């Protein structure tokens, strides 16, 4: 399996979402139970975001938490906001990782 999120607002806390790692736990409760098993199942877990995107701080905190929990992931930033210019770079990098 591969998962790639580009500029996802899901990781920013809001009135309807706890954000961050809690968002992942809400979707897949066993994701963190056995990091070795999770890492074996995932070919790619990738997060990308623009350096000026309002979501960047929440994503950086999520990336740090994933690292602490020993979940392999790719975290990339690109100059820009929440916009197509950033997503085009994200897509190019993601495709290269998916199909290597």
mmCIF file with all atom_site columns, C-alpha atoms in Angstrom:
data_model
loop_
_atom_site.group_PDB
_atom_site.id
_atom_site.type_symbol
_atom_site.label_atom_id
_atom_site.label_alt_id
_atom_site.label_comp_id
_atom_site.label_asym_id
_atom_site.label_entity_id
_atom_site.label_seq_id
_atom_site.pdbx_PDB_ins_code
_atom_site.Cartn_x
_atom_site.Cartn_y
_atom_site.Cartn_z
_atom_site.occupancy
_atom_site.B_iso_or_equiv
_atom_site.pdbx_formal_charge
_atom_site.auth_seq_id
_atom_site.auth_comp_id
_atom_site.auth_asym_id
_atom_site.auth_atom_id
_atom_site.pdbx_PDB_model_num
ATOM 1   C CA . UNK A 1 1   ? 0.000   0.000  0.000  1.00 0.00 ? 1   UNK A CA 1
ATOM 2   C CA . UNK A 1 2   ? 1.047   3.578  -0.578 1.00 0.00 ? 2   UNK A CA 1
ATOM 3   C CA . UNK A 1 3   ? -0.367  6.760  0.916  1.00 0.00 ? 3   UNK A CA 1
ATOM 4   C CA . UNK A 1 4   ? 0.473   10.286 -0.162 1.00 0.00 ? 4   UNK A CA 1
ATOM 5   C CA . UNK A 1 5   ? -1.093  13.431 1.259  1.00 0.00 ? 5   UNK A CA 1
ATOM 6   C CA . UNK A 1 6   ? -0.500  16.781 -0.363 1.00 0.00 ? 6   UNK A CA 1
ATOM 7   C CA . UNK A 1 7   ? -1.262  19.848 1.791  1.00 0.00 ? 7   UNK A CA 1
ATOM 8   C CA . UNK A 1 8   ? -3.782  17.978 3.884  1.00 0.00 ? 8   UNK A CA 1
ATOM 9   C CA . UNK A 1 9   ? -5.846  20.036 6.281  1.00 0.00 ? 9   UNK A CA 1
ATOM 10  C CA . UNK A 1 10  ? -6.812  16.863 8.158  1.00 0.00 ? 10  UNK A CA 1
ATOM 11  C CA . UNK A 1 11  ? -3.746  17.255 10.345 1.00 0.00 ? 11  UNK A CA 1
ATOM 12  C CA . UNK A 1 12  ? -4.655  20.732 11.551 1.00 0.00 ? 12  UNK A CA 1
ATOM 13  C CA . UNK A 1 13  ? -6.911  20.599 14.623 1.00 0.00 ? 13  UNK A CA 1
ATOM 14  C CA . UNK A 1 14  ? -10.414 21.987 14.106 1.00 0.00 ? 14  UNK A CA 1
ATOM 15  C CA . UNK A 1 15  ? -13.871 21.835 15.663 1.00 0.00 ? 15  UNK A CA 1
ATOM 16  C CA . UNK A 1 16  ? -14.562 18.574 13.797 1.00 0.00 ? 16  UNK A CA 1
ATOM 17  C CA . UNK A 1 17  ? -11.109 16.942 13.767 1.00 0.00 ? 17  UNK A CA 1
ATOM 18  C CA . UNK A 1 18  ? -8.541  16.380 16.521 1.00 0.00 ? 18  UNK A CA 1
ATOM 19  C CA . UNK A 1 19  ? -5.758  16.763 13.951 1.00 0.00 ? 19  UNK A CA 1
ATOM 20  C CA . UNK A 1 20  ? -2.270  15.304 13.943 1.00 0.00 ? 20  UNK A CA 1
ATOM 21  C CA . UNK A 1 21  ? -1.641  11.758 15.073 1.00 0.00 ? 21  UNK A CA 1
ATOM 22  C CA . UNK A 1 22  ? -5.132  11.576 16.588 1.00 0.00 ? 22  UNK A CA 1
ATOM 23  C CA . UNK A 1 23  ? -6.552  11.893 13.064 1.00 0.00 ? 23  UNK A CA 1
ATOM 24  C CA . UNK A 1 24  ? -4.580  8.821  11.973 1.00 0.00 ? 24  UNK A CA 1
ATOM 25  C CA . UNK A 1 25  ? -5.634  6.894  15.079 1.00 0.00 ? 25  UNK A CA 1
ATOM 26  C CA . UNK A 1 26  ? -9.259  7.753  14.304 1.00 0.00 ? 26  UNK A CA 1
ATOM 27  C CA . UNK A 1 27  ? -8.951  6.335  10.790 1.00 0.00 ? 27  UNK A CA 1
ATOM 28  C CA . UNK A 1 28  ? -6.722  3.317  11.548 1.00 0.00 ? 28  UNK A CA 1
ATOM 29  C CA . UNK A 1 29  ? -6.613  2.501  15.273 1.00 0.00 ? 29  UNK A CA 1
ATOM 30  C CA . UNK A 1 30  ? -3.943  -0.233 14.870 1.00 0.00 ? 30  UNK A CA 1
ATOM 31  C CA . UNK A 1 31  ? -1.582  1.930  12.819 1.00 0.00 ? 31  UNK A CA 1
ATOM 32  C CA . UNK A 1 32  ? 0.754   2.663  15.758 1.00 0.00 ? 32  UNK A CA 1
ATOM 33  C CA . UNK A 1 33  ? 0.298   -0.592 17.698 1.00 0.00 ? 33  UNK A CA 1
ATOM 34  C CA . UNK A 1 34  ? 3.111   -2.365 15.831 1.00 0.00 ? 34  UNK A CA 1
ATOM 35  C CA . UNK A 1 35  ? 5.359   0.057  13.889 1.00 0.00 ? 35  UNK A CA 1
ATOM 36  C CA . UNK A 1 36  ? 7.368   -2.796 12.348 1.00 0.00 ? 36  UNK A CA 1
ATOM 37  C CA . UNK A 1 37  ? 4.208   -4.367 10.896 1.00 0.00 ? 37  UNK A CA 1
ATOM 38  C CA . UNK A 1 38  ? 2.938   -0.975 9.701  1.00 0.00 ? 38  UNK A CA 1
ATOM 39  C CA . UNK A 1 39  ? 6.253   -0.216 7.991  1.00 0.00 ? 39  UNK A CA 1
ATOM 40  C CA . UNK A 1 40  ? 6.175   -3.620 6.275  1.00 0.00 ? 40  UNK A CA 1
ATOM 41  C CA . UNK A 1 41  ? 2.671   -2.973 4.921  1.00 0.00 ? 41  UNK A CA 1
ATOM 42  C CA . UNK A 1 42  ? 3.423   0.495  3.550  1.00 0.00 ? 42  UNK A CA 1
ATOM 43  C CA . UNK A 1 43  ? 5.561   0.919  0.476  1.00 0.00 ? 43  UNK A CA 1
ATOM 44  C CA . UNK A 1 44  ? 5.270   4.695  0.831  1.00 0.00 ? 44  UNK A CA 1
ATOM 45  C CA . UNK A 1 45  ? 3.811   7.112  3.368  1.00 0.00 ? 45  UNK A CA 1
ATOM 46  C CA . UNK A 1 46  ? 4.421   10.590 2.009  1.00 0.00 ? 46  UNK A CA 1
ATOM 47  C CA . UNK A 1 47  ? 3.345   14.045 3.154  1.00 0.00 ? 47  UNK A CA 1
ATOM 48  C CA . UNK A 1 48  ? 4.032   17.227 1.203  1.00 0.00 ? 48  UNK A CA 1
ATOM 49  C CA . UNK A 1 49  ? 3.237   20.851 1.881  1.00 0.00 ? 49  UNK A CA 1
ATOM 50  C CA . UNK A 1 50  ? 4.121   24.363 0.755  1.00 0.00 ? 50  UNK A CA 1
ATOM 51  C CA . UNK A 1 51  ? 6.445   26.304 3.042  1.00 0.00 ? 51  UNK A CA 1
ATOM 52  C CA . UNK A 1 52  ? 3.882   29.116 3.242  1.00 0.00 ? 52  UNK A CA 1
ATOM 53  C CA . UNK A 1 53  ? 0.835   26.851 3.606  1.00 0.00 ? 53  UNK A CA 1
ATOM 54  C CA . UNK A 1 54  ? -1.123  27.482 6.832  1.00 0.00 ? 54  UNK A CA 1
ATOM 55  C CA . UNK A 1 55  ? -1.073  23.694 7.387  1.00 0.00 ? 55  UNK A CA 1
ATOM 56  C CA . UNK A 1 56  ? 2.733   23.448 7.559  1.00 0.00 ? 56  UNK A CA 1
ATOM 57  C CA . UNK A 1 57  ? 3.104   23.730 11.348 1.00 0.00 ? 57  UNK A CA 1
ATOM 58  C CA . UNK A 1 58  ? 0.522   21.006 12.011 1.00 0.00 ? 58  UNK A CA 1
ATOM 59  C CA . UNK A 1 59  ? 2.180   18.748 9.433  1.00 0.00 ? 59  UNK A CA 1
ATOM 60  C CA . UNK A 1 60  ? 5.653   19.338 10.881 1.00 0.00 ? 60  UNK A CA 1
ATOM 61  C CA . UNK A 1 61  ? 4.346   18.277 14.290 1.00 0.00 ? 61  UNK A CA 1
ATOM 62  C CA . UNK A 1 62  ? 2.799   15.157 12.715 1.00 0.00 ? 62  UNK A CA 1
ATOM 63  C CA . UNK A 1 63  ? 6.074   14.324 10.936 1.00 0.00 ? 63  UNK A CA 1
ATOM 64  C CA . UNK A 1 64  ? 7.989   14.617 14.211 1.00 0.00 ? 64  UNK A CA 1
ATOM 65  C CA . UNK A 1 65  ? 5.434   12.420 15.985 1.00 0.00 ? 65  UNK A CA 1
ATOM 66  C CA . UNK A 1 66  ? 5.640   9.774  13.243 1.00 0.00 ? 66  UNK A CA 1
ATOM 67  C CA . UNK A 1 67  ? 9.423   9.734  13.626 1.00 0.00 ? 67  UNK A CA 1
ATOM 68  C CA . UNK A 1 68  ? 9.123   9.329  17.399 1.00 0.00 ? 68  UNK A CA 1
ATOM 69  C CA . UNK A 1 69  ? 6.752   6.410  16.842 1.00 0.00 ? 69  UNK A CA 1
ATOM 70  C CA . UNK A 1 70  ? 9.218   4.839  14.345 1.00 0.00 ? 70  UNK A CA 1
ATOM 71  C CA . UNK A 1 71  ? 6.820   5.025  11.388 1.00 0.00 ? 71  UNK A CA 1
ATOM 72  C CA . UNK A 1 72  ? 8.720   5.357  8.107  1.00 0.00 ? 72  UNK A CA 1
ATOM 73  C CA . UNK A 1 73  ? 7.563   8.345  6.101  1.00 0.00 ? 73  UNK A CA 1
ATOM 74  C CA . UNK A 1 74  ? 8.704   10.890 3.564  1.00 0.00 ? 74  UNK A CA 1
ATOM 75  C CA . UNK A 1 75  ? 8.151   14.555 4.395  1.00 0.00 ? 75  UNK A CA 1
ATOM 76  C CA . UNK A 1 76  ? 8.775   17.171 1.719  1.00 0.00 ? 76  UNK A CA 1
ATOM 77  C CA . UNK A 1 77  ? 8.194   20.899 1.506  1.00 0.00 ? 77  UNK A CA 1
ATOM 78  C CA . UNK A 1 78  ? 8.197   23.130 -1.546 1.00 0.00 ? 78  UNK A CA 1
ATOM 79  C CA . UNK A 1 79  ? 8.183   26.919 -1.878 1.00 0.00 ? 79  UNK A CA 1
ATOM 80  C CA . UNK A 1 80  ? 4.634   28.242 -2.006 1.00 0.00 ? 80  UNK A CA 1
ATOM 81  C CA . UNK A 1 81  ? 1.248   28.190 -0.356 1.00 0.00 ? 81  UNK A CA 1
ATOM 82  C CA . UNK A 1 82  ? -1.756  25.840 -0.667 1.00 0.00 ? 82  UNK A CA 1
ATOM 83  C CA . UNK A 1 83  ? -1.650  25.886 -4.474 1.00 0.00 ? 83  UNK A CA 1
ATOM 84  C CA . UNK A 1 84  ? -1.113  23.950 -7.706 1.00 0.00 ? 84  UNK A CA 1
ATOM 85  C CA . UNK A 1 85  ? 2.494   25.060 -8.028 1.00 0.00 ? 85  UNK A CA 1
ATOM 86  C CA . UNK A 1 86  ? 3.306   23.098 -4.830 1.00 0.00 ? 86  UNK A CA 1
ATOM 87  C CA . UNK A 1 87  ? 1.121   20.127 -5.778 1.00 0.00 ? 87  UNK A CA 1
ATOM 88  C CA . UNK A 1 88  ? 2.809   19.744 -9.169 1.00 0.00 ? 88  UNK A CA 1
ATOM 89  C CA . UNK A 1 89  ? 6.179   19.344 -7.432 1.00 0.00 ? 89  UNK A CA 1
ATOM 90  C CA . UNK A 1 90  ? 4.565   16.956 -4.939 1.00 0.00 ? 90  UNK A CA 1
ATOM 91  C CA . UNK A 1 91  ? 3.112   14.815 -7.717 1.00 0.00 ? 91  UNK A CA 1
ATOM 92  C CA . UNK A 1 92  ? 6.417   14.575 -9.586 1.00 0.00 ? 92  UNK A CA 1
ATOM 93  C CA . UNK A 1 93  ? 8.303   13.490 -6.456 1.00 0.00 ? 93  UNK A CA 1
ATOM 94  C CA . UNK A 1 94  ? 5.541   11.092 -5.401 1.00 0.00 ? 94  UNK A CA 1
ATOM 95  C CA . UNK A 1 95  ? 5.420   9.427  -8.826 1.00 0.00 ? 95  UNK A CA 1
ATOM 96  C CA . UNK A 1 96  ? 9.177   8.870  -8.787 1.00 0.00 ? 96  UNK A CA 1
ATOM 97  C CA . UNK A 1 97  ? 8.953   7.174  -5.376 1.00 0.00 ? 97  UNK A CA 1
ATOM 98  C CA . UNK A 1 98  ? 5.913   5.088  -6.302 1.00 0.00 ? 98  UNK A CA 1
ATOM 99  C CA . UNK A 1 99  ? 7.307   3.736  -9.540 1.00 0.00 ? 99  UNK A CA 1
ATOM 100 C CA . UNK A 1 100 ? 10.981  3.156  -8.754 1.00 0.00 ? 100 UNK A CA 1
#
